[in-house]
Amino acid sequence: MLDDKRKYPGEKYVSISGAVMLSMLKKVPRHIEEILDELVQIFIGVEYVVLKKDTIEFFNIFANEGFIVYGETIESCNDKYFDEFKSNKLKDCYTQIEHINGDTNQNELLRSIHIEVADKCNERCVHCYIPNECKNSTIDSNLFYRIIEEGLDMNIIHITLSGGEPLIHKDIVNFLKKCREADLSVNILSNLTLLTEDIILEMKKNPLLSVQASLYSMDASVHDSITKLNGSFEKTKSGIIRLCDEGIPVQISCPIIKQNRETCVDVLHWGWSHNIAVSIEPMIFATYDHSGNNLENRLIIEDIDIILNMQMKEGYANEIYRTAEYKEKLKANDPICSVCRYSFCVDTNGNVYPCEGWQNNLIGDLSCQSIKEVWENSKKVQELRSISRGKFSKCTYCKDRGYCTVCMMWNSNESLSGNPFDISEYRCKVAELTHERVKEALFGYNKWEL
């Protein structure tokens, strides 16, 4: 649902010899002969001329794709780096230096950790999945640094920092600095009301950092009625503009609920006028305590239809259809989602969960386990990793499967018993309606064959 047409190269996996070659590179230029002097001590028996040729060809692959730069002199390397950085030719992503052998499943490499820096928050958003009584703590700084170090030992490449409100933490600047020094890609989920000059300065230093901020309406009274914090609209909007002015990548998230259903389209237009990607989501998921209290703010099906018609007018039909085509090709033996295959979430107390919203499903405890032990030995992790789409027989061949995302967290939170296989009928109705509106917008009913 993002109006973002940029192409991201994603992760790259290399052989063990390629990982060795890449490990020779530093943040400052190195002469090829200096690199080769070290490589000949590793690749014993390979002729120097052959090794030099192979190494240069290997580095050229990454240079051509914008990951690294080279030149005749150190000065020319530096000049080329700054020229390409300023012109956005260098890729704002990271290369996974990890060799893959026959005993390793690429889909079970921990690549990203979502850290709940603080469940404490200065807002009380009516749709939030965190129960208000749980919004009272921040992560111990030593635990945060430990998570980063243990994650780096496992070659993670990405960190998400969220809350609550992550900027409320007293050490947030140092957390960002630690991630930057570790060359980690960082995504921050924040309301930006607590943005300071020190935070902005540190954000600017990491070219692998992006921010996602929630903006619910361009009507201040509507936005503030959702956050329950007077003045939050002006602070969030100003924060978004400030980040844009400083060249810090920012996205807008706009969940649609009863309170903003009539004004959410203005957020789309405002974001696009500032060249900002805007994500709109007409469905919210229940609080993880199974109370469902926040769902009283959820759109009824009739309102969903109004939002879908708005999306069709704004040009979303093609994007939704292309996504549906991909989903419809998924087979029964395909994994259900990425949790415990690429990532997991850690809360402020060191409890480990599959994802940030599924906090009624404890899969590890960092008070007595390491990141590596949770990832490799947890029985719950192994169970979740083994779940395929075929476990959801109702969904596998559903005619509307392309317009729905099977989400175990969503199911679990809405189920009184916490059953992740208990399909939400509400989501089924939304998927069916979305399917109808897209086919109507793109093809007309008379031209469509299911």
Tab-separated table of C-alpha atoms in Angstrom:
chain	number	residue	atom	x	y	z
A	1	MET	CA	0.000	0.000	0.000
A	2	LEU	CA	3.003	2.303	-0.184
A	3	ASP	CA	3.096	4.831	-2.972
A	4	ASP	CA	6.789	4.111	-3.340
A	5	LYS	CA	8.149	2.986	-6.688
A	6	ARG	CA	11.808	2.794	-5.675
A	7	LYS	CA	13.499	-0.541	-6.258
A	8	TYR	CA	15.531	-2.012	-3.449
A	9	PRO	CA	18.198	-4.612	-4.237
A	10	GLY	CA	17.628	-6.435	-0.974
A	11	GLU	CA	20.132	-8.809	0.582
A	12	LYS	CA	22.915	-10.633	-1.217
A	13	TYR	CA	24.381	-13.931	-0.162
A	14	VAL	CA	27.843	-14.973	-1.236
A	15	SER	CA	29.985	-18.069	-1.032
A	16	ILE	CA	32.471	-18.547	1.781
A	17	SER	CA	35.302	-17.377	-0.518
A	18	GLY	CA	33.267	-14.302	-1.432
A	19	ALA	CA	32.689	-13.592	2.250
A	20	VAL	CA	36.447	-13.706	2.796
A	21	MET	CA	37.038	-11.259	-0.054
A	22	LEU	CA	34.393	-8.863	1.242
A	23	SER	CA	35.855	-9.030	4.731
A	24	MET	CA	39.017	-7.430	3.338
A	25	LEU	CA	37.169	-4.167	2.631
A	26	LYS	CA	37.156	-1.339	5.171
A	27	LYS	CA	35.460	2.023	5.552
A	28	VAL	CA	38.612	3.639	4.179
A	29	PRO	CA	40.126	2.762	0.782
A	30	ARG	CA	42.618	-0.115	0.607
A	31	HIS	CA	45.057	-0.803	-2.215
A	32	ILE	CA	44.291	-3.959	-4.171
A	33	GLU	CA	47.848	-5.224	-3.675
A	34	GLU	CA	47.491	-4.851	0.086
A	35	ILE	CA	44.297	-6.887	-0.045
A	36	LEU	CA	45.903	-9.553	-2.199
A	37	ASP	CA	48.842	-9.874	0.185
A	38	GLU	CA	46.352	-11.012	2.809
A	39	LEU	CA	44.288	-13.178	0.484
A	40	VAL	CA	47.280	-15.216	-0.708
A	41	GLN	CA	47.801	-16.287	2.894
A	42	ILE	CA	44.240	-17.668	2.911
A	43	PHE	CA	43.745	-19.095	-0.579
A	44	ILE	CA	46.868	-21.236	-0.536
A	45	GLY	CA	47.774	-22.836	-3.856
A	46	VAL	CA	45.950	-20.286	-6.020
A	47	GLU	CA	48.215	-18.450	-8.474
A	48	TYR	CA	48.605	-14.767	-7.666
A	49	VAL	CA	47.531	-13.648	-11.154
A	50	VAL	CA	44.398	-15.800	-11.019
A	51	LEU	CA	43.534	-14.611	-7.505
A	52	LYS	CA	43.956	-10.973	-8.511
A	53	LYS	CA	41.743	-11.413	-11.559
A	54	ASP	CA	39.012	-13.216	-9.589
A	55	THR	CA	39.111	-10.690	-6.738
A	56	ILE	CA	38.817	-7.683	-9.038
A	57	GLU	CA	35.956	-9.309	-10.963
A	58	PHE	CA	34.186	-10.079	-7.694
A	59	PHE	CA	34.555	-6.521	-6.372
A	60	ASN	CA	33.396	-5.115	-9.718
A	61	ILE	CA	30.043	-6.876	-9.275
A	62	PHE	CA	29.382	-4.855	-6.139
A	63	ALA	CA	30.861	-1.674	-7.575
A	64	ASN	CA	28.566	-1.891	-10.602
A	65	GLU	CA	25.549	-2.303	-8.330
A	66	GLY	CA	26.495	0.706	-6.227
A	67	PHE	CA	27.641	-1.001	-3.034
A	68	ILE	CA	31.311	0.008	-3.171
A	69	VAL	CA	33.534	2.462	-5.045
A	70	TYR	CA	37.060	2.196	-6.430
A	71	GLY	CA	39.575	4.480	-8.079
A	72	GLU	CA	43.213	4.903	-9.082
A	73	THR	CA	44.136	6.689	-5.860
A	74	ILE	CA	42.838	7.054	-2.315
A	75	GLU	CA	41.789	10.609	-3.154
A	76	SER	CA	39.834	9.517	-6.213
A	77	CYS	CA	38.063	6.842	-4.154
A	78	ASN	CA	37.018	9.394	-1.581
A	79	ASP	CA	35.904	11.869	-4.232
A	80	LYS	CA	33.902	9.216	-6.026
A	81	TYR	CA	32.302	8.078	-2.774
A	82	PHE	CA	31.086	11.550	-1.856
A	83	ASP	CA	29.909	12.273	-5.392
A	84	GLU	CA	27.870	9.069	-5.554
A	85	PHE	CA	26.588	9.445	-1.994
A	86	LYS	CA	25.301	12.956	-2.687
A	87	SER	CA	23.681	11.866	-5.946
A	88	ASN	CA	22.039	8.836	-4.259
A	89	LYS	CA	23.830	6.377	-6.540
A	90	LEU	CA	25.181	4.400	-3.610
A	91	LYS	CA	22.756	1.795	-2.364
A	92	ASP	CA	21.160	2.555	1.015
A	93	CYS	CA	21.221	-1.064	1.989
A	94	TYR	CA	23.594	-3.617	3.374
A	95	THR	CA	25.286	-6.757	2.112
A	96	GLN	CA	24.885	-9.935	4.127
A	97	ILE	CA	28.322	-11.515	4.390
A	98	GLU	CA	27.302	-15.069	5.054
A	99	HIS	CA	28.297	-18.275	3.337
A	100	ILE	CA	25.609	-20.827	2.592
A	101	ASN	CA	26.401	-24.514	2.679
A	102	GLY	CA	24.322	-27.625	2.273
A	103	ASP	CA	23.463	-27.785	5.960
A	104	THR	CA	22.139	-24.246	6.297
A	105	ASN	CA	18.663	-23.118	5.339
A	106	GLN	CA	18.920	-19.568	4.003
A	107	ASN	CA	15.411	-18.929	5.298
A	108	GLU	CA	16.506	-19.568	8.871
A	109	LEU	CA	19.183	-16.892	9.098
A	110	LEU	CA	18.423	-14.229	11.678
A	111	ARG	CA	18.596	-10.996	9.714
A	112	SER	CA	16.500	-8.566	11.716
A	113	ILE	CA	15.607	-7.930	15.358
A	114	HIS	CA	12.681	-5.750	16.361
A	115	ILE	CA	13.491	-4.142	19.716
A	116	GLU	CA	10.758	-2.554	21.801
A	117	VAL	CA	12.902	0.220	23.279
A	118	ALA	CA	10.024	1.456	25.433
A	119	ASP	CA	6.477	0.301	25.881
A	120	LYS	CA	6.042	3.603	27.732
A	121	CYS	CA	4.406	6.210	25.514
A	122	ASN	CA	3.378	9.851	25.781
A	123	GLU	CA	0.300	9.139	23.641
A	124	ARG	CA	-2.674	6.883	24.256
A	125	CYS	CA	-3.790	6.020	20.743
A	126	VAL	CA	-7.249	4.476	20.844
A	127	HIS	CA	-6.376	1.698	18.386
A	128	CYS	CA	-3.025	0.668	19.943
A	129	TYR	CA	-2.379	-3.065	20.371
A	130	ILE	CA	-0.493	-2.492	23.651
A	131	PRO	CA	-2.894	-2.346	26.620
A	132	ASN	CA	-2.566	1.000	28.420
A	133	GLU	CA	-1.699	-0.656	31.720
A	134	CYS	CA	1.375	-2.183	30.063
A	135	LYS	CA	2.808	1.167	28.926
A	136	ASN	CA	5.124	1.740	31.832
A	137	SER	CA	8.687	0.591	31.136
A	138	THR	CA	11.819	1.202	29.076
A	139	ILE	CA	14.557	-1.235	28.161
A	140	ASP	CA	17.691	-1.438	30.291
A	141	SER	CA	20.502	0.085	28.242
A	142	ASN	CA	22.882	-2.793	28.970
A	143	LEU	CA	20.287	-5.232	27.637
A	144	PHE	CA	19.961	-3.193	24.454
A	145	TYR	CA	23.703	-3.214	23.835
A	146	ARG	CA	23.841	-6.919	24.573
A	147	ILE	CA	21.103	-7.621	22.013
A	148	ILE	CA	23.031	-5.666	19.394
A	149	GLU	CA	26.322	-7.441	20.133
A	150	GLU	CA	24.774	-10.900	20.130
A	151	GLY	CA	22.868	-10.045	16.972
A	152	LEU	CA	26.044	-8.909	15.246
A	153	ASP	CA	27.681	-12.210	16.164
A	154	MET	CA	24.889	-13.818	14.121
A	155	ASN	CA	25.364	-11.394	11.209
A	156	ILE	CA	22.119	-9.445	11.587
A	157	ILE	CA	21.813	-6.549	9.163
A	158	HIS	CA	18.706	-4.719	10.374
A	159	ILE	CA	17.187	-3.344	13.580
A	160	THR	CA	13.720	-1.895	14.143
A	161	LEU	CA	13.320	0.392	17.152
A	162	SER	CA	9.780	0.887	18.383
A	163	GLY	CA	7.571	1.335	21.427
A	164	GLY	CA	5.423	2.655	22.845
A	165	GLU	CA	7.498	5.636	21.874
A	166	PRO	CA	11.217	4.857	21.378
A	167	LEU	CA	12.312	8.504	21.539
A	168	ILE	CA	11.164	8.588	25.156
A	169	HIS	CA	14.214	6.536	26.184
A	170	LYS	CA	16.967	8.595	27.828
A	171	ASP	CA	19.678	6.726	25.876
A	172	ILE	CA	18.031	6.783	22.445
A	173	VAL	CA	20.850	8.864	20.915
A	174	ASN	CA	23.451	6.377	22.146
A	175	PHE	CA	21.320	3.500	20.842
A	176	LEU	CA	21.264	5.081	17.399
A	177	LYS	CA	25.001	5.693	17.579
A	178	LYS	CA	25.632	2.043	18.461
A	179	CYS	CA	23.595	0.892	15.476
A	180	ARG	CA	25.419	3.294	13.176
A	181	GLU	CA	28.845	2.193	14.358
A	182	ALA	CA	27.781	-1.410	13.715
A	183	ASP	CA	26.683	-0.516	10.150
A	184	LEU	CA	23.153	-1.686	10.879
A	185	SER	CA	20.165	-0.671	8.834
A	186	VAL	CA	17.720	0.977	11.255
A	187	ASN	CA	13.997	1.597	11.048
A	188	ILE	CA	12.429	3.767	13.745
A	189	LEU	CA	8.693	3.731	14.485
A	190	SER	CA	7.881	6.977	16.266
A	191	ASN	CA	5.255	9.675	16.717
A	192	LEU	CA	8.102	12.263	16.507
A	193	THR	CA	6.594	14.449	19.226
A	194	LEU	CA	9.775	14.065	21.286
A	195	LEU	CA	12.190	14.782	18.442
A	196	THR	CA	15.251	16.820	19.500
A	197	GLU	CA	18.216	18.352	17.727
A	198	ASP	CA	20.542	15.715	19.195
A	199	ILE	CA	18.361	12.912	17.859
A	200	ILE	CA	18.161	14.518	14.408
A	201	LEU	CA	21.929	15.010	14.295
A	202	GLU	CA	22.541	11.328	15.044
A	203	MET	CA	19.879	10.197	12.589
A	204	LYS	CA	21.574	12.156	9.811
A	205	LYS	CA	24.834	10.315	10.379
A	206	ASN	CA	23.425	6.896	9.456
A	207	PRO	CA	22.636	6.579	5.727
A	208	LEU	CA	20.947	3.243	6.516
A	209	LEU	CA	18.319	4.813	8.780
A	210	SER	CA	14.665	5.490	8.038
A	211	VAL	CA	11.720	6.657	10.114
A	212	GLN	CA	8.058	5.705	10.042
A	213	ALA	CA	5.677	8.146	11.716
A	214	SER	CA	1.936	7.867	12.302
A	215	LEU	CA	-0.201	10.719	11.002
A	216	TYR	CA	-3.940	10.116	11.191
A	217	SER	CA	-5.502	13.230	9.718
A	218	MET	CA	-4.644	16.720	8.517
A	219	ASP	CA	-7.359	17.932	10.874
A	220	ALA	CA	-5.562	18.537	14.166
A	221	SER	CA	-8.663	17.846	16.238
A	222	VAL	CA	-9.145	14.437	14.602
A	223	HIS	CA	-5.484	13.439	14.967
A	224	ASP	CA	-5.360	14.552	18.612
A	225	SER	CA	-8.613	12.753	19.392
A	226	ILE	CA	-6.936	9.507	18.324
A	227	THR	CA	-3.650	10.058	20.181
A	228	LYS	CA	-5.354	11.589	23.237
A	229	LEU	CA	-2.510	14.132	23.373
A	230	ASN	CA	-3.356	17.752	22.694
A	231	GLY	CA	-0.929	19.362	20.270
A	232	SER	CA	0.378	16.037	18.990
A	233	PHE	CA	-0.678	16.775	15.396
A	234	GLU	CA	1.446	19.892	15.091
A	235	LYS	CA	4.452	18.189	16.698
A	236	THR	CA	4.207	15.088	14.500
A	237	LYS	CA	3.668	17.078	11.292
A	238	SER	CA	6.559	19.415	12.152
A	239	GLY	CA	8.757	16.417	12.923
A	240	ILE	CA	8.001	14.838	9.559
A	241	ILE	CA	8.799	18.064	7.706
A	242	ARG	CA	11.984	18.532	9.691
A	243	LEU	CA	13.219	15.038	8.848
A	244	CYS	CA	12.490	15.645	5.178
A	245	ASP	CA	14.370	18.951	5.273
A	246	GLU	CA	17.359	17.156	6.805
A	247	GLY	CA	17.330	14.450	4.117
A	248	ILE	CA	16.319	11.675	6.516
A	249	PRO	CA	14.084	9.065	4.788
A	250	VAL	CA	10.607	9.105	6.297
A	251	GLN	CA	7.348	7.288	5.656
A	252	ILE	CA	3.888	8.084	6.946
A	253	SER	CA	1.704	5.361	8.422
A	254	CYS	CA	-2.015	6.129	8.495
A	255	PRO	CA	-4.151	3.399	10.081
A	256	ILE	CA	-7.790	4.094	9.276
A	257	ILE	CA	-10.336	3.792	12.065
A	258	LYS	CA	-13.760	5.287	12.746
A	259	GLN	CA	-12.358	8.607	13.918
A	260	ASN	CA	-10.381	9.432	10.727
A	261	ARG	CA	-12.260	7.577	8.000
A	262	GLU	CA	-13.516	10.819	6.467
A	263	THR	CA	-10.226	12.742	6.573
A	264	CYS	CA	-7.530	10.100	5.962
A	265	VAL	CA	-7.385	10.855	2.227
A	266	ASP	CA	-5.983	14.282	3.068
A	267	VAL	CA	-2.965	12.573	4.632
A	268	LEU	CA	-2.325	10.794	1.336
A	269	HIS	CA	-2.399	14.019	-0.643
A	270	TRP	CA	-0.303	15.937	1.901
A	271	GLY	CA	2.319	13.198	2.001
A	272	TRP	CA	2.526	12.925	-1.758
A	273	SER	CA	2.816	16.711	-2.091
A	274	HIS	CA	5.951	16.443	0.073
A	275	ASN	CA	7.251	13.384	-1.837
A	276	ILE	CA	6.646	11.156	1.198
A	277	ALA	CA	5.438	7.562	0.912
A	278	VAL	CA	2.149	7.015	2.737
A	279	SER	CA	0.898	3.646	3.963
A	280	ILE	CA	-2.823	3.376	4.659
A	281	GLU	CA	-4.284	0.371	6.447
A	282	PRO	CA	-8.064	0.095	6.913
A	283	MET	CA	-7.796	-2.718	9.462
A	284	ILE	CA	-6.306	-2.756	12.943
A	285	PHE	CA	-5.469	-5.796	15.049
A	286	ALA	CA	-6.627	-6.467	18.572
A	287	THR	CA	-4.658	-5.855	21.752
A	288	TYR	CA	-2.532	-8.807	22.771
A	289	ASP	CA	-4.438	-9.256	26.064
A	290	HIS	CA	-7.413	-10.695	24.092
A	291	SER	CA	-9.748	-8.045	25.516
A	292	GLY	CA	-10.480	-6.614	22.085
A	293	ASN	CA	-11.142	-3.246	23.693
A	294	ASN	CA	-9.457	-1.318	20.898
A	295	LEU	CA	-11.616	-2.983	18.229
A	296	GLU	CA	-14.520	-0.713	19.101
A	297	ASN	CA	-12.669	1.798	16.943
A	298	ARG	CA	-12.368	-0.578	13.985
A	299	LEU	CA	-14.221	0.197	10.775
A	300	ILE	CA	-17.410	-1.699	10.072
A	301	ILE	CA	-17.638	-3.438	6.697
A	302	GLU	CA	-19.697	-0.599	5.193
A	303	ASP	CA	-16.933	1.837	6.122
A	304	ILE	CA	-14.309	-0.491	4.649
A	305	ASP	CA	-16.195	-0.322	1.364
A	306	ILE	CA	-16.033	3.483	1.417
A	307	ILE	CA	-12.282	3.373	2.032
A	308	LEU	CA	-11.775	0.809	-0.739
A	309	ASN	CA	-13.627	3.022	-3.201
A	310	MET	CA	-11.370	5.888	-2.151
A	311	GLN	CA	-8.320	3.713	-2.746
A	312	MET	CA	-9.555	2.763	-6.195
A	313	LYS	CA	-9.964	6.446	-7.085
A	314	GLU	CA	-6.452	7.165	-5.814
A	315	GLY	CA	-4.934	4.532	-8.105
A	316	TYR	CA	-4.316	1.640	-5.712
A	317	ALA	CA	-6.138	-0.996	-7.781
A	318	ASN	CA	-3.147	-1.969	-9.918
A	319	GLU	CA	-0.839	-2.252	-6.930
A	320	ILE	CA	-3.307	-4.407	-4.992
A	321	TYR	CA	-3.856	-6.587	-8.066
A	322	ARG	CA	-0.124	-7.144	-8.630
A	323	THR	CA	0.296	-8.123	-4.990
A	324	ALA	CA	-2.667	-10.488	-5.276
A	325	GLU	CA	-1.130	-12.181	-8.314
A	326	TYR	CA	1.960	-12.972	-6.264
A	327	LYS	CA	-0.019	-14.271	-3.279
A	328	GLU	CA	-2.173	-16.479	-5.473
A	329	LYS	CA	0.947	-18.304	-6.684
A	330	LEU	CA	1.933	-19.348	-3.161
A	331	LYS	CA	1.605	-23.076	-2.523
A	332	ALA	CA	0.446	-25.091	0.464
A	333	ASN	CA	4.043	-25.912	1.428
A	334	ASP	CA	5.179	-22.268	1.361
A	335	PRO	CA	5.887	-20.673	4.757
A	336	ILE	CA	3.093	-18.627	6.267
A	337	CYS	CA	5.257	-15.594	7.148
A	338	SER	CA	8.767	-14.445	8.000
A	339	VAL	CA	8.586	-14.622	11.807
A	340	CYS	CA	11.194	-16.954	13.254
A	341	ARG	CA	12.620	-17.441	9.770
A	342	TYR	CA	14.249	-14.007	9.390
A	343	SER	CA	13.304	-12.105	12.520
A	344	PHE	CA	11.785	-11.868	15.968
A	345	CYS	CA	10.940	-9.215	18.559
A	346	VAL	CA	12.382	-8.430	22.007
A	347	ASP	CA	10.447	-6.369	24.536
A	348	THR	CA	11.715	-4.045	27.250
A	349	ASN	CA	12.141	-6.915	29.725
A	350	GLY	CA	14.080	-9.197	27.398
A	351	ASN	CA	11.124	-11.415	26.546
A	352	VAL	CA	11.282	-12.702	22.978
A	353	TYR	CA	8.198	-12.910	20.770
A	354	PRO	CA	7.628	-13.847	17.103
A	355	CYS	CA	6.678	-10.253	16.258
A	356	GLU	CA	5.849	-7.007	18.012
A	357	GLY	CA	2.106	-7.565	18.213
A	358	TRP	CA	2.180	-11.197	19.312
A	359	GLN	CA	3.150	-10.703	22.932
A	360	ASN	CA	0.981	-13.502	24.237
A	361	ASN	CA	3.342	-16.011	22.607
A	362	LEU	CA	6.618	-16.148	24.512
A	363	ILE	CA	9.343	-17.934	22.532
A	364	GLY	CA	12.414	-16.989	24.575
A	365	ASP	CA	13.760	-15.157	27.618
A	366	LEU	CA	17.042	-13.241	27.438
A	367	SER	CA	17.366	-13.278	31.214
A	368	CYS	CA	18.423	-16.915	30.916
A	369	GLN	CA	19.118	-17.399	27.198
A	370	SER	CA	21.261	-15.824	24.523
A	371	ILE	CA	19.918	-14.616	21.167
A	372	LYS	CA	21.651	-17.576	19.536
A	373	GLU	CA	20.099	-20.069	21.957
A	374	VAL	CA	16.601	-18.719	21.336
A	375	TRP	CA	17.046	-18.720	17.572
A	376	GLU	CA	18.589	-22.178	17.313
A	377	ASN	CA	17.144	-24.141	20.230
A	378	SER	CA	13.695	-22.813	21.108
A	379	LYS	CA	11.062	-25.460	20.429
A	380	LYS	CA	8.456	-22.764	19.834
A	381	VAL	CA	10.689	-21.128	17.230
A	382	GLN	CA	11.085	-24.452	15.465
A	383	GLU	CA	7.341	-25.053	15.565
A	384	LEU	CA	6.540	-21.623	14.104
A	385	ARG	CA	9.219	-22.065	11.472
A	386	SER	CA	7.605	-25.295	10.316
A	387	ILE	CA	4.112	-23.860	9.829
A	388	SER	CA	3.162	-23.705	6.162
A	389	ARG	CA	0.181	-22.243	4.360
A	390	GLY	CA	-1.304	-25.718	4.142
A	391	LYS	CA	-2.077	-25.529	7.860
A	392	PHE	CA	-4.794	-23.027	6.915
A	393	SER	CA	-6.850	-25.243	4.653
A	394	LYS	CA	-9.663	-22.706	4.469
A	395	CYS	CA	-7.254	-20.118	3.068
A	396	THR	CA	-5.008	-22.167	0.772
A	397	TYR	CA	-7.415	-22.294	-2.165
A	398	CYS	CA	-9.794	-19.477	-1.225
A	399	LYS	CA	-10.799	-17.382	-4.232
A	400	ASP	CA	-9.944	-14.229	-2.260
A	401	ARG	CA	-6.554	-15.430	-0.934
A	402	GLY	CA	-4.661	-12.869	-2.981
A	403	TYR	CA	-6.445	-10.042	-1.205
A	404	CYS	CA	-5.793	-11.232	2.305
A	405	THR	CA	-2.735	-11.834	4.470
A	406	VAL	CA	-2.945	-14.880	6.701
A	407	CYS	CA	-1.530	-13.602	9.992
A	408	MET	CA	-1.157	-15.866	13.019
A	409	MET	CA	-0.640	-12.894	15.333
A	410	TRP	CA	-3.830	-11.272	14.089
A	411	ASN	CA	-5.764	-14.501	14.577
A	412	SER	CA	-4.318	-15.109	18.027
A	413	ASN	CA	-5.040	-11.618	19.330
A	414	GLU	CA	-8.667	-11.755	18.231
A	415	SER	CA	-9.204	-15.273	19.529
A	416	LEU	CA	-10.353	-15.547	23.146
A	417	SER	CA	-8.220	-18.666	23.489
A	418	GLY	CA	-5.237	-17.199	21.638
A	419	ASN	CA	-5.536	-19.752	18.838
A	420	PRO	CA	-3.403	-18.605	15.847
A	421	PHE	CA	-5.353	-20.904	13.522
A	422	ASP	CA	-8.716	-19.342	14.376
A	423	ILE	CA	-9.433	-17.362	11.201
A	424	SER	CA	-11.096	-13.967	11.641
A	425	GLU	CA	-14.353	-13.823	9.681
A	426	TYR	CA	-14.016	-10.052	9.583
A	427	ARG	CA	-10.781	-10.358	7.595
A	428	CYS	CA	-12.443	-12.822	5.245
A	429	LYS	CA	-15.208	-10.333	4.509
A	430	VAL	CA	-12.691	-7.535	3.916
A	431	ALA	CA	-10.693	-9.735	1.522
A	432	GLU	CA	-13.814	-10.639	-0.446
A	433	LEU	CA	-14.861	-6.996	-0.657
A	434	THR	CA	-11.368	-5.881	-1.693
A	435	HIS	CA	-11.348	-8.507	-4.431
A	436	GLU	CA	-14.683	-7.254	-5.734
A	437	ARG	CA	-13.664	-3.601	-5.755
A	438	VAL	CA	-10.363	-4.276	-7.530
A	439	LYS	CA	-11.922	-6.405	-10.268
A	440	GLU	CA	-14.611	-3.757	-10.707
A	441	ALA	CA	-12.023	-0.981	-10.981
A	442	LEU	CA	-9.696	-2.782	-13.380
A	443	PHE	CA	-11.872	-5.049	-15.478
A	444	GLY	CA	-15.547	-4.446	-14.913
A	445	TYR	CA	-17.737	-7.343	-13.802
A	446	ASN	CA	-18.557	-8.463	-17.327
A	447	LYS	CA	-14.910	-9.103	-18.237
A	448	TRP	CA	-13.917	-10.929	-15.077
A	449	GLU	CA	-13.700	-14.677	-14.715
A	450	LEU	CA	-12.954	-16.066	-11.280
